[in-house]
Coordinates of C-alpha atoms in Angstrom, one line a residue:
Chain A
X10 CA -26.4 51.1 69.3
X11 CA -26.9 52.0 65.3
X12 CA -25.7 49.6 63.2
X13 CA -22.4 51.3 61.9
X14 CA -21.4 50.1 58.1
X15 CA -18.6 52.0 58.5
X16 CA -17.4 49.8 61.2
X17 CA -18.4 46.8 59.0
X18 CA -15.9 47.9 56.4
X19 CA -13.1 48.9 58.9
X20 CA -13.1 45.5 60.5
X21 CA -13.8 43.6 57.0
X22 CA -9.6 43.3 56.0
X23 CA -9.1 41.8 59.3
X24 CA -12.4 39.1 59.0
X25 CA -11.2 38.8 55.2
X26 CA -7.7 37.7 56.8
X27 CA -10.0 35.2 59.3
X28 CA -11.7 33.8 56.0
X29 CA -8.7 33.0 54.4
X30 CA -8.5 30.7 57.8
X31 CA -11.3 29.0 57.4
X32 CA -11.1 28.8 53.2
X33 CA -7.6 27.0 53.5
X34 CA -8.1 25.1 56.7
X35 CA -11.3 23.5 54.8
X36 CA -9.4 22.9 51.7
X37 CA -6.5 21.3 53.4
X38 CA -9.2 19.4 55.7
X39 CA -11.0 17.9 52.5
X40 CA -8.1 16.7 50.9
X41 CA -6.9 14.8 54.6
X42 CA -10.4 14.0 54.7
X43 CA -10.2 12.5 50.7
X44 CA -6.7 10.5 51.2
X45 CA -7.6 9.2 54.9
X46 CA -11.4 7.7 53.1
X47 CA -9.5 6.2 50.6
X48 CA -7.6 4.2 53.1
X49 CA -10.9 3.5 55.1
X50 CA -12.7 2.7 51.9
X51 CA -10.1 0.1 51.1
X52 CA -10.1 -1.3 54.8
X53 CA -13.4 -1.9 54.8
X54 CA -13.5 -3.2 51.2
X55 CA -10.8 -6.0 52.6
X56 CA -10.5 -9.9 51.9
X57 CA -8.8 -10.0 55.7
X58 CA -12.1 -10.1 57.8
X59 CA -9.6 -8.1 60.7
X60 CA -8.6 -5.3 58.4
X61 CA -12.6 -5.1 57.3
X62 CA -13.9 -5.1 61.1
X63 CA -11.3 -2.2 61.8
X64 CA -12.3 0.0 58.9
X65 CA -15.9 -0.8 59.9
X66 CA -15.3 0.2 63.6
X67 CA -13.4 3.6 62.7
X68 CA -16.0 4.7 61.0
X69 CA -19.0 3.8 63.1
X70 CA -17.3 5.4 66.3
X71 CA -16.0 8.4 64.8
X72 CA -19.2 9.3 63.2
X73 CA -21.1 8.8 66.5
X74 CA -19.0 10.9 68.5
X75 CA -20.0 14.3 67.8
X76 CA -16.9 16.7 66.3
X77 CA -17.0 19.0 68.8
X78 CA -15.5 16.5 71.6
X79 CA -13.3 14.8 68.8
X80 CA -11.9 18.6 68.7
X81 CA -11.5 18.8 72.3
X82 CA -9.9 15.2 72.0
X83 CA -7.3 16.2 70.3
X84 CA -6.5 19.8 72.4
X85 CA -6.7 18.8 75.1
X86 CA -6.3 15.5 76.0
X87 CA -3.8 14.5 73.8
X88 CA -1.0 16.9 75.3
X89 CA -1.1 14.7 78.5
X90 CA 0.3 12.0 76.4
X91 CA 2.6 14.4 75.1
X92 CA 1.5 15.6 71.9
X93 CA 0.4 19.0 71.7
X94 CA -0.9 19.8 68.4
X95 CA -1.7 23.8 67.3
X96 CA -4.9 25.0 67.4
X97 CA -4.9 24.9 62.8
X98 CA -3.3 21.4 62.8
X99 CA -6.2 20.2 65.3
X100 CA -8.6 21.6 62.7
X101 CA -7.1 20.0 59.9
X102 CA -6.4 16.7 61.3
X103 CA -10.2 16.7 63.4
X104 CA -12.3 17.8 60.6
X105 CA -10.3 15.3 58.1
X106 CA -10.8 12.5 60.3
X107 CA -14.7 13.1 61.0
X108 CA -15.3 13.6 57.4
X109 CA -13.0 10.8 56.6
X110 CA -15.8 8.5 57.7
X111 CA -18.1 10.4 55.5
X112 CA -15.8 10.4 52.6
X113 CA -15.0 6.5 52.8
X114 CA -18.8 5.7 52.7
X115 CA -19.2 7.6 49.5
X116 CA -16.3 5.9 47.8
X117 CA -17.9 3.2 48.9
X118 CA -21.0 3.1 47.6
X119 CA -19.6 5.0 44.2
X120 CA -17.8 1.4 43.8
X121 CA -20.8 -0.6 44.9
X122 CA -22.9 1.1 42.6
X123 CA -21.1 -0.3 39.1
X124 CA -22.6 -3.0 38.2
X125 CA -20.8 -6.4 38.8
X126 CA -21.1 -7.8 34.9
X127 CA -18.5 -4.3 34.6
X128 CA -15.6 -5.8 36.4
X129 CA -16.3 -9.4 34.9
X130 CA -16.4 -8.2 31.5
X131 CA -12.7 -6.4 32.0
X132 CA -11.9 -9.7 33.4
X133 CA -13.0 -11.7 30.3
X134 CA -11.0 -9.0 28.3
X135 CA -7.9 -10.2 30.3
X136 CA -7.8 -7.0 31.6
X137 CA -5.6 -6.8 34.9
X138 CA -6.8 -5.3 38.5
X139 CA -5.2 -1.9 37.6
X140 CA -6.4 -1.5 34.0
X141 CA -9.8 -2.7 34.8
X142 CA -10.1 0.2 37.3
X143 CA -9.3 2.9 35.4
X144 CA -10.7 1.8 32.3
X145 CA -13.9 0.4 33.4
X146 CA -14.6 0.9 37.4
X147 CA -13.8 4.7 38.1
X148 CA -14.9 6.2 35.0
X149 CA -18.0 4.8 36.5
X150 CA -18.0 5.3 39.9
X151 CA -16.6 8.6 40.3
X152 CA -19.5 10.7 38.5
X153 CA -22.0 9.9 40.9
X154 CA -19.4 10.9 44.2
X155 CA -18.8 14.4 42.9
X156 CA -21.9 16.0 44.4
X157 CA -21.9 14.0 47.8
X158 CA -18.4 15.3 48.0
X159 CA -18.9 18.6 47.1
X160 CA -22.0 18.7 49.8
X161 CA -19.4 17.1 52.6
X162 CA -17.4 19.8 51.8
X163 CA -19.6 22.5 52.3
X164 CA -21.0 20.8 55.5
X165 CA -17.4 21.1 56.5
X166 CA -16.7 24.6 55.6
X167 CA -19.3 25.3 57.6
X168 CA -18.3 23.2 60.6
X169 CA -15.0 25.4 61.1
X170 CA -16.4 27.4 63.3
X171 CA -15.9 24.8 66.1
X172 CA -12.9 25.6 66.3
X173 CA -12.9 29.2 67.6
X174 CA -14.3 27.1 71.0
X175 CA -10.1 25.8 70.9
X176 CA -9.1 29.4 70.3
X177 CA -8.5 29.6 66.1
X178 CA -8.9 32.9 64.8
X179 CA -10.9 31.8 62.3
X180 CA -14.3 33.5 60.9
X181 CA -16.0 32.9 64.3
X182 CA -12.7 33.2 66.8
X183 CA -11.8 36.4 65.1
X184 CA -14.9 37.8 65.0
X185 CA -15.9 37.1 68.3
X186 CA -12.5 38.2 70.1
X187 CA -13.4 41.8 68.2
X188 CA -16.9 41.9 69.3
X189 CA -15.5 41.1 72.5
X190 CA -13.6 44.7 72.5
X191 CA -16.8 46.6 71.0
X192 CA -19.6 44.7 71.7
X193 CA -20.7 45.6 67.8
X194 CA -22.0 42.1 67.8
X195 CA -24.7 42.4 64.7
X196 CA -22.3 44.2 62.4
X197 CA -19.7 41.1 63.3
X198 CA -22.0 38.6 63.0
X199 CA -23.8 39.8 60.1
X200 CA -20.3 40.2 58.4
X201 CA -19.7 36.4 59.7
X202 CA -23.1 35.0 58.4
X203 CA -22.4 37.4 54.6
X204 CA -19.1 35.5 54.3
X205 CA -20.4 31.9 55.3
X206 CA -23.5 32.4 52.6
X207 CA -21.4 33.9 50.1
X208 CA -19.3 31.1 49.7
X209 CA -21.9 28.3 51.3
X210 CA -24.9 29.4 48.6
X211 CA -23.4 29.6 45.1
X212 CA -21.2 26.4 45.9
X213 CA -24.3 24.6 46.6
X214 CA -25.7 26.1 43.5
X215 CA -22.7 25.2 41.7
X216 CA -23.3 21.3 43.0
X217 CA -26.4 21.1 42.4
X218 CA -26.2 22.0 38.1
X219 CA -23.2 19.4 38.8
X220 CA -25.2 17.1 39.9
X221 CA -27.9 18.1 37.3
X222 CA -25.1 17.8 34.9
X223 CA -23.9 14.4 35.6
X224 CA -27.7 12.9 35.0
X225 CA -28.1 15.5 32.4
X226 CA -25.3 13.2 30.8
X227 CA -27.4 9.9 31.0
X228 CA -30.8 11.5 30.0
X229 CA -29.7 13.1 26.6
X230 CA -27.9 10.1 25.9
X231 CA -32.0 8.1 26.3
X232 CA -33.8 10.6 24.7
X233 CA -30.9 10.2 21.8
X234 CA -31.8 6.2 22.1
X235 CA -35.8 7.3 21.8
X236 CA -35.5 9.3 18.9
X237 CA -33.8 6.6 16.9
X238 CA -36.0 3.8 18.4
X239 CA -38.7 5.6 16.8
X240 CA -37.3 6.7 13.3
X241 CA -36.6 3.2 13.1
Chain B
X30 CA -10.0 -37.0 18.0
X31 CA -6.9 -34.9 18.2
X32 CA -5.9 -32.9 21.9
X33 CA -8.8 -31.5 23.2
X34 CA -8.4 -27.7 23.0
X35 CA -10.8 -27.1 26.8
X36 CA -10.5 -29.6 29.2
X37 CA -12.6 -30.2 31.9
X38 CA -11.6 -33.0 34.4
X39 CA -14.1 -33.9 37.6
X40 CA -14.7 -30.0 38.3
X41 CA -16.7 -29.8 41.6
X42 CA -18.0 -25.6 42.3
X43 CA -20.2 -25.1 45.4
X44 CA -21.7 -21.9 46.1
X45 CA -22.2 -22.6 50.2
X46 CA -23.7 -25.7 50.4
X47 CA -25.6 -25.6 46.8
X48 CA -23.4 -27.4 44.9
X49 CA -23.8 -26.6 40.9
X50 CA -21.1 -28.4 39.3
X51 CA -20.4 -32.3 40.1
X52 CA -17.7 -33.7 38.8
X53 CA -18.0 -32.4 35.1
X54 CA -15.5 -34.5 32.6
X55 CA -15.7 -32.6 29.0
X56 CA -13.3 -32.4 26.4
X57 CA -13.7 -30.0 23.8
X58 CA -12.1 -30.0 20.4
X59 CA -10.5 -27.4 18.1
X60 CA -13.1 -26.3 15.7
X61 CA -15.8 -27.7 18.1
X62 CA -19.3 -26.1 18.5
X63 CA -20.6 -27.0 21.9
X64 CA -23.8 -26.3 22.4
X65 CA -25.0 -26.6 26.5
X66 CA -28.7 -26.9 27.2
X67 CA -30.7 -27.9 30.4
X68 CA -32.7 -25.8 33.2
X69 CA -31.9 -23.0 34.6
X70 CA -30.3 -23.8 37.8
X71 CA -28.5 -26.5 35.8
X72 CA -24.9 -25.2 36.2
X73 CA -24.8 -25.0 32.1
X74 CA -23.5 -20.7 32.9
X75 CA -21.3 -21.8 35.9
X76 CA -19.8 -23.9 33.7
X77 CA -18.9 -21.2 31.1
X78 CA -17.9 -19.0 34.1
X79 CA -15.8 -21.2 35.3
X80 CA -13.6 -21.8 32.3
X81 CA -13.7 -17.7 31.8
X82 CA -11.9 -17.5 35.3
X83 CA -15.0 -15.7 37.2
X84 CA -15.6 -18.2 39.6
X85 CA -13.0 -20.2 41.2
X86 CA -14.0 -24.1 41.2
X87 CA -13.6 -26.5 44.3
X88 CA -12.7 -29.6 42.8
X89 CA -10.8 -31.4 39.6
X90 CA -8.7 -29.3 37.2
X91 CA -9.6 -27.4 34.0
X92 CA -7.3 -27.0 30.8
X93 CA -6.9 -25.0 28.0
X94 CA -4.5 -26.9 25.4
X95 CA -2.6 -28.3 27.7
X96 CA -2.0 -25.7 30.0
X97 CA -3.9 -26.1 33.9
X98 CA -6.1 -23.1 34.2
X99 CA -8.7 -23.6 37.3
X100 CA -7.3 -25.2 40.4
X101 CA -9.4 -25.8 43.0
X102 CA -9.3 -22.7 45.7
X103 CA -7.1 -24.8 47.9
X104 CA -4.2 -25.5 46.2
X105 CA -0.9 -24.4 46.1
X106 CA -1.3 -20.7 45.1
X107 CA 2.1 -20.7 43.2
X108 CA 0.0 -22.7 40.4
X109 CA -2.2 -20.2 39.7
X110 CA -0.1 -17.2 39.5
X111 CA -1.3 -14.4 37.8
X112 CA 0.8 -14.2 34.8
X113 CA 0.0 -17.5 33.7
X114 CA -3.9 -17.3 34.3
X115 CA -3.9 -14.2 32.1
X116 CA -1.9 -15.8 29.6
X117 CA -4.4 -18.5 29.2
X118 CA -7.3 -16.7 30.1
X119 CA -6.2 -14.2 26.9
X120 CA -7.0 -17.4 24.7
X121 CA -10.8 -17.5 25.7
X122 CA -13.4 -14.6 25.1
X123 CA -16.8 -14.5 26.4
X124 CA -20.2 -13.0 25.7
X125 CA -22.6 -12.1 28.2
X126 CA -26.6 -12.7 28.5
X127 CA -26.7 -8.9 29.6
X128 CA -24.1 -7.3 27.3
X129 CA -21.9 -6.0 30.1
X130 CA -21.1 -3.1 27.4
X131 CA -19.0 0.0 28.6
X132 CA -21.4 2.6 28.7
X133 CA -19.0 5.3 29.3
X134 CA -17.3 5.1 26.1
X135 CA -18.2 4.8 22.6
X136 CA -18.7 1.8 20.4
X137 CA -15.0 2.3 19.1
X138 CA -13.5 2.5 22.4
X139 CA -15.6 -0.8 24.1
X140 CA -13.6 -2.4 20.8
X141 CA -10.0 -1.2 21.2
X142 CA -9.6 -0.8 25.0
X143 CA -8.5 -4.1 25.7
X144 CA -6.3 -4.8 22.4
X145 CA -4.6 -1.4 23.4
X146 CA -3.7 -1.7 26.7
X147 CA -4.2 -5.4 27.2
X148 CA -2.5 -6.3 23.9
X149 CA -0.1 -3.6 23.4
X150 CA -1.4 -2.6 20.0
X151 CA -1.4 0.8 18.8
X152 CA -4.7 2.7 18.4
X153 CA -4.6 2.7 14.6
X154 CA -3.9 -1.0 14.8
X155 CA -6.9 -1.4 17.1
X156 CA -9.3 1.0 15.5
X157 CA -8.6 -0.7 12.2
X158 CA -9.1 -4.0 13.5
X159 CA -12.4 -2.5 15.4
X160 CA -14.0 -1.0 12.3
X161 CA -13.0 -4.5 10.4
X162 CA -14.9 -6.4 13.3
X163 CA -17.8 -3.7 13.8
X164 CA -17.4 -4.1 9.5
X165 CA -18.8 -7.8 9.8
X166 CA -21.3 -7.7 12.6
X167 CA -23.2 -4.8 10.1
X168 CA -22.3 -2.1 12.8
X169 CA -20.0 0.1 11.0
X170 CA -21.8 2.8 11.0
X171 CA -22.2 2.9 14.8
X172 CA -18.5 3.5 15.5
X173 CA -19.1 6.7 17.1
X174 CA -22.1 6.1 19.5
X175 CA -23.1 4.8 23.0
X176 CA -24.1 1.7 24.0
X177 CA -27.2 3.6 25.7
X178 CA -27.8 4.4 21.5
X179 CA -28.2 1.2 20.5
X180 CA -30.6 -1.3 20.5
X181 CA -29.9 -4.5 22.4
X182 CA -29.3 -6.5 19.3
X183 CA -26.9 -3.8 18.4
X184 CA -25.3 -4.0 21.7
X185 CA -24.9 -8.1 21.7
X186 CA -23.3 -7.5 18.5
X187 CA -21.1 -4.7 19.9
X188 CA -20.3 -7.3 22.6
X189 CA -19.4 -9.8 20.5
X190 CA -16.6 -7.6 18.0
X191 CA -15.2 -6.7 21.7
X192 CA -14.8 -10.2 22.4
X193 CA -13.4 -10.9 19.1
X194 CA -11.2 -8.3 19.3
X195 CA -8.9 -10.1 21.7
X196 CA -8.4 -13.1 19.1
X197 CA -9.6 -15.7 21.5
X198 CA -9.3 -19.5 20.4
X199 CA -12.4 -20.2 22.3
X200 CA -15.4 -18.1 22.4
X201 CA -18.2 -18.5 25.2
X202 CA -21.9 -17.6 24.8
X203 CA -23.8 -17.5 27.8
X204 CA -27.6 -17.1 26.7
X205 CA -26.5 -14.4 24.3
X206 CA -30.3 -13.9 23.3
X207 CA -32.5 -14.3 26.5
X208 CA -32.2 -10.6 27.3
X209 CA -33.1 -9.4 23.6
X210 CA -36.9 -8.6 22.7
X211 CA -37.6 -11.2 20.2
X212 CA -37.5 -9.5 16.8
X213 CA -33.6 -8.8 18.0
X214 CA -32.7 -12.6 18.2
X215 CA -32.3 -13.1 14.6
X216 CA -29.3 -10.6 14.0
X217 CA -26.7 -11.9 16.6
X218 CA -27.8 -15.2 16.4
X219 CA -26.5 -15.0 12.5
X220 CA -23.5 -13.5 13.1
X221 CA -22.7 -16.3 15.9
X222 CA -23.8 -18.8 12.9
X223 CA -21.0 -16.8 10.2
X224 CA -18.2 -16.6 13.0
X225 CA -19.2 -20.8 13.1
X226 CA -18.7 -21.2 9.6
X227 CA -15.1 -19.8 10.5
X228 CA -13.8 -22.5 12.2
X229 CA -14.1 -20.9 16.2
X230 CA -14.3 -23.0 18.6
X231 CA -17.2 -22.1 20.5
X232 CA -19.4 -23.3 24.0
X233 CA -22.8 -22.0 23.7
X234 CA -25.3 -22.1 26.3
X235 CA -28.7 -20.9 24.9
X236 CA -32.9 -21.7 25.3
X237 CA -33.1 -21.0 21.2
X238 CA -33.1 -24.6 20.2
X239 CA -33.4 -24.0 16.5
X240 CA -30.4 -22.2 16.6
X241 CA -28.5 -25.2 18.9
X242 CA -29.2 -27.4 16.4
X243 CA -28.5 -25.8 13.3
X244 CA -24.8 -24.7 14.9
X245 CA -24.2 -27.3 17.1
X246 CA -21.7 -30.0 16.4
X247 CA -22.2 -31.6 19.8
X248 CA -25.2 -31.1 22.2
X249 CA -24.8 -31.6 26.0
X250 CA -27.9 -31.7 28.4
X251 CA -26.8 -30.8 31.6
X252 CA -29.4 -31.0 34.7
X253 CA -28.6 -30.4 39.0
X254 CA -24.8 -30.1 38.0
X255 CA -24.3 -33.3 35.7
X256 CA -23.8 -33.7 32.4
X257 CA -26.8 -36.5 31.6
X258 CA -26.3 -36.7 28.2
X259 CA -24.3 -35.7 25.3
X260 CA -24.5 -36.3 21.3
X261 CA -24.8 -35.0 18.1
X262 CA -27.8 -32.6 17.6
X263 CA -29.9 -34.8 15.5
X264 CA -29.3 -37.5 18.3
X265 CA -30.3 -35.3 21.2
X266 CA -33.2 -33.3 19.8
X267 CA -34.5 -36.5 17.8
X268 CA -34.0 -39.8 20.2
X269 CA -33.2 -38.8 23.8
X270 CA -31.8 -41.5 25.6
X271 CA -32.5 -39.9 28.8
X272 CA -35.5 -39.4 30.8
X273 CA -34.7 -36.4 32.2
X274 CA -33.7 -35.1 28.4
X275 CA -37.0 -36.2 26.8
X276 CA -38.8 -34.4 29.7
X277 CA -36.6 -31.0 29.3
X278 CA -37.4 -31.1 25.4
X279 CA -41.0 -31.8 26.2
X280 CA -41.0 -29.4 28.3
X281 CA -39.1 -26.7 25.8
X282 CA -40.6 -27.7 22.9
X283 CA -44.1 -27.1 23.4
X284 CA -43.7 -23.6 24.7

């Protein structure tokens, strides 16, 4: 079998339609992923030594069982106890709790990484819990999480195509239920692996000059302090 | 002596089983330059941090005029409601041995954060009142840059307008200096001499013992937690009563 481009492009509308899947189920899986983290984050960051230990256990045994059987947790076991979820909602809900864990450690040590005389000098300043961390502690901490972020959520975007195994029709499910009827499996795949480093590459690129960027920020701002040192 | 403006009455403060404070009595009067000196280890910066809210103390009870600011941990909760530790806590400023500038804003904005949204003032009130206190620690012209711009003199000095910012009654210098290359000591220990000459009431823990007695009205050696000995400058520096002071001078002096 040639490789056909002209069955690339008649079966690109309907693996466009699969991408917009996989596109919105990984935004929507970030931002569950983002909210449920910050909730972990704070857990773990507790006075209440049970609250901690919880936080501290959801992460370490979510991130140690591998997605995959998370996935098929929540397909297929959970409808014997009555909760059957949609193939998209499993994705959402799977992929935002795995990366959850991911997500809380990064807020995590974004927090940890401000130095303590920070927070003590908003206290001296009489400065309340609130106003000291938007002032002082997130200005701070958040720079550093952008890349780590953006990095999860390219790791996710490219963990979607787990789901086709639960029957999604996202990039993979689609493409694979087509191949299925043609057996044109290189110009499916190849249209599969075109749309995963399309978006995967210049994101990554993108996070990178971010994170380029951010120190960028810090260096200029030393070199300025050189310069003057000198002069002087 | 008139009612003492800080008040410290038996204050106990562990950390585990170290204790660093044991039973500290020390009244401090309007006015009043306090200078603290001893060993590191001593509890001379605990003691600061105590009275600046940062650490919670065990035992005893500390005052500012009047008013019952540090209760030991255990007690009734109730007492040390927010609202009133912030009210009193808004009467005391402090100054840090490593700066603790914010280095994500500008000179202007480490100045007028807390007067605008801790205060309530408007940012022309603050900024005016910013540039007045940057105006008289010679760092007008810095308005506009980073702390990562300046040099650490420049940033104690920074540190110190932010402080003053606040109007406290009582400032606190803990070992303003010991982080400043020595060429740097000079400037911010002269504008901690001017703001002296205005009448602040001001604890001061510091190793520059020129400057303690030149600014001091009252010296206190404080060693393992205890406050051994206490006087005026020429009294301490000159004729230690003390064993443990004459060895600590000794020991200072001839470095």
């Amino acid at each position: 079998m040639i490789f056909s481009w002209g069955y690339v492009i008649e079966i690109a509308p309907l693996m466009l339609h699969a991408a917009t899947t996989t596109f919105v189920m990984t935004i929507l899986s970030m931002a569950a992923a983002a909210t449920i983290g910050l909730f972990v984050a704070a857990a773990r960051a507790s006075r209440h030594r049970a609250v901690a230990s919880l936080g501290w256990g959801y992460v370490e045994v979510l991130r140690s069982v591998p997605l995959l059987i998370q996935i098929y947790f929540l397909f297929f076991v959970f409808p014997e106890f009555g909760l059957t979820l949609d193939a998209f909602v499993v994705g959402v809900v799977g992929l935002g709790i795995y990366y959850s864990t991911f997500v809380a450690e990064v807020y995590r040590a974004g927090l940890e990484a401000v130095p303590r005389g920070q927070r003590e000098a908003a206290t001296a300043l009489n400065m309340g819990g609130l106003r000291a961390l938007r002032s002082v502690i997130l200005p701070q901490a958040i720079p550093p999480m952008v890349p780590p972020l953006g990095n999860y959520l390219i790791e996710m975007f490219k963990a979607t195509p787990i789901l086709a195994t639960i029957g999604l029709h996202e990039l993979l499910g689609q493409g694979e239920q087509l191949a299925a009827d043609t057996f044109r499996y290189a110009e499916v795949f190849f249209l599969i692996a075109v749309v995963f480093l399309g978006l995967s590459y210049p994101s990554s690129l993108f996070i990178r000059w971010l994170e380029a960027h951010v120190s960028l920020g810090r260096q200029v701002a030393r070199a300025i302090a050189e310069a003057e040192a000198t002069v002087v | 002596m008139s009612e003492p403006i800080v008040r410290f009455l038996r204050v106990d403060k562990s950390y585990g089983k170290l204790q660093v404070l044991r039973g500290i009595d020390l009244d401090v009067a309007a006015g009043e330059k306090l200078v603290i000196v001893g060993a590191s280890g001593s509890g001379k910066t605990t003691l600061l941090r105590c009275l600046m809210t940062l650490e919670k103390i065990d035992g005893g009870v500390i005052e500012v005029e009047g008013e019952v600011l540090g209760l030991p941990k255990t007690a009734d909760r109730q007492a040390a409601d927010e609202r009133r530790l912030r009210r009193i806590r808004g009467k005391i400023g402090m100054v840090f041995q490593q700066f603790n500038l914010f280095p994500h804003m500008t000179v202007l904005r480490n100045v007028t954060e807390a007067p605008i949204h801790v205060l309530g003032l408007s940012k022309a009130d603050a900024e005016a009142r910013a540039v007045g206190l940057l105006t008289k620690v010679g760092l007008e012209d810095k308005v506009h840059s980073y702390p990562s711009q300046l040099s650490g003199g420049q940033q104690q000095r920074v540190a110190i307008a932010r402080a003053l910012a606040m109007q406290p009654k009582v400032m606190l210098f803990d070992e303003v200096t010991s982080a400043l290359d020595p060429e740097l000591v000079g400037e911010v220990l002269n504008v901690i001499r001017q703001l002296a000459h205005e009448g602040m009431t001001m604890l001061i823990v510091t190793h520059e013992m020129g400057f303690a007695r030149s600014v001091a009205d009252r010296v206190i050696f404080m060693d393992r937690g205890t406050v051994v000995e206490a006087g005026p400058p020429e009294q301490l520096f000159e004729a230690p009563e003390h064993p443990r002071t004459r060895a600590f001078l000794r020991a200072v002096l001839e470095r």
